[in-house]
């Protein structure tokens, strides 16, 4: 029988790697390999490719695929500015697509992980039925995308509101966390202070249902107040549905 | 030939101005490439170094990289320059200065006397001519000693910040991580929490938690909640037990403004902390964090390379006589430091330049998951920094910061380095570890230190 673990009563209070024990001064083998497995998952999430064709199959709404000006992952990581601009072919594809302004456009971008592969469609399925009477642009699927790419896409589609679903930077404990960014009157040159964010959507974080409720509330309030960002955030603290 | 020109083979390289020479002479890094100011080829980089090596150190006294009129960091640097301390190297070129630093005749005392005479741009310039081993060797000769409840920076010592972060600031979770770290002899630099929340009431709760723990076990160390300086000022106003004032700082006025800080605000916070008189062995009450790329990230870089801007942040830090300064070297991401080679180089540069300018310099040896780096690379950097006499390192449970979602060093790495490099904790903290029965008869941490005293419910 092994000795009782003095850290047992603390483990429920934190996911931190406490009470690992030691070999000499170093990590014991099990803790060493656990860490490597977590890091490997995070790395694979950063460098994995989202299968946008498969994603498109699951969306019950017109879909258009676009790509940022970052041709592949390394330039995406080195040059955040490229990930915030469309490539020439995509810009052409979106130009003149919407004869009339849209109330909103949903954009699904890969961002820094493959989180949208599993989380984007279930979230959309909860949100779309709540938007009766909204004129929605086609859902845009964007490869090598940063959050700011939604500004150019939204402007090209004359959308009053852009909603970007995007993979967050993976951590060791969660490699597939989804973030949602909402921007009123998207256009190139906006800063993150002018957006609202719902983050930490994953199996052990915010549920699809909670995230959808917040997003629908934010979309309706944004449209009603004709703004997004810090001002809307302050209101949401008081009024957001539980 | 014009001033900033070098001939290499059959190619002539011309540089428009001093800041272009500095940027092109910098070792390759993604942030300078992102800013569009880096050398366009390896040969151009060496040409810039040749130009730089022949420039007199005094050029930095006469030509501000960022105008005096438009930047308060430049004004601070120029107005506080100590001509007398600068005199021993005043006639040297940047290249000769490297030779002077490496000479065996230049000892710790000479470097300490020189520090107030050095402008950050001079330290940055000479670092660009130095190999990694030069950065280690010269930094190891620098002595910077500071104190609060522990004395930091003494020869043969390596201190560590204990960083017990928690994603929702749960008190039991934070206490658990802190107690775990104490069993590895971590915490003599500071027990410092990055709070998840941004409100004053929450910060005061954390300050009370750390202060209660410190007093309960009679630990000779200082605590800190790394929140914005205005929150700390408010906490002091409400009577909270504040040991150290923390703030992230950068090397330009505009970048500092983006952090919501001014020099006068820092002065006010320092005065407030000093008025509490909580230090026992010293009165250094400030704790600063910095990192290459922060000015570019805030769009406040003035076309100056990120390593030079980083050293200008040290001029800001130096003015406030801090207990601790560390670069958070790999935290900012691959668009500024792409991979482990760039992170390791930057960590050594930052430590060297900080020490040369007279700062109690530590390093958060760290990386994010989208950088090309892993824990093996951190092993290399932590070992090099220990050889370079780094004042302190940062450690978290199992190298995994569950709040900030990045990897730093593990608690385990601190006793590993101390045993390998024959280094000891800060003397007051070492005596406490001994009282707690955690050290063997040679003063080294036991492999299985007794846990019952710290963990008793």
Tab-separated table of C-alpha atoms in Angstrom, chain A residues 10 24 29 33 41-42 57 64 67-68 148-149 173 188-189 205 213 222 231 233:
chain	number	residue	atom	x	y	z
A	10	UNK	CA	-6.167	20.373	-2.393
A	24	UNK	CA	16.110	13.586	-7.285
A	29	UNK	CA	8.536	9.905	-15.239
A	33	UNK	CA	5.070	12.236	-19.839
A	41	UNK	CA	-2.113	18.100	-27.912
A	42	UNK	CA	-1.752	21.883	-27.810
A	57	UNK	CA	-21.541	19.893	-45.013
A	64	UNK	CA	-18.774	30.546	-48.848
A	67	UNK	CA	-8.776	32.498	-47.165
A	68	UNK	CA	-6.678	35.152	-45.509
A	148	UNK	CA	-9.647	41.135	-37.381
A	149	UNK	CA	-10.374	39.337	-40.686
A	173	UNK	CA	-5.332	21.967	-20.007
A	188	UNK	CA	-10.921	47.467	-41.409
A	189	UNK	CA	-9.058	49.426	-38.733
A	205	UNK	CA	-15.919	25.532	-19.849
A	213	UNK	CA	-27.872	32.565	-24.890
A	222	UNK	CA	-25.935	45.423	-30.331
A	231	UNK	CA	-20.239	50.157	-23.645
A	233	UNK	CA	-19.968	44.969	-22.150
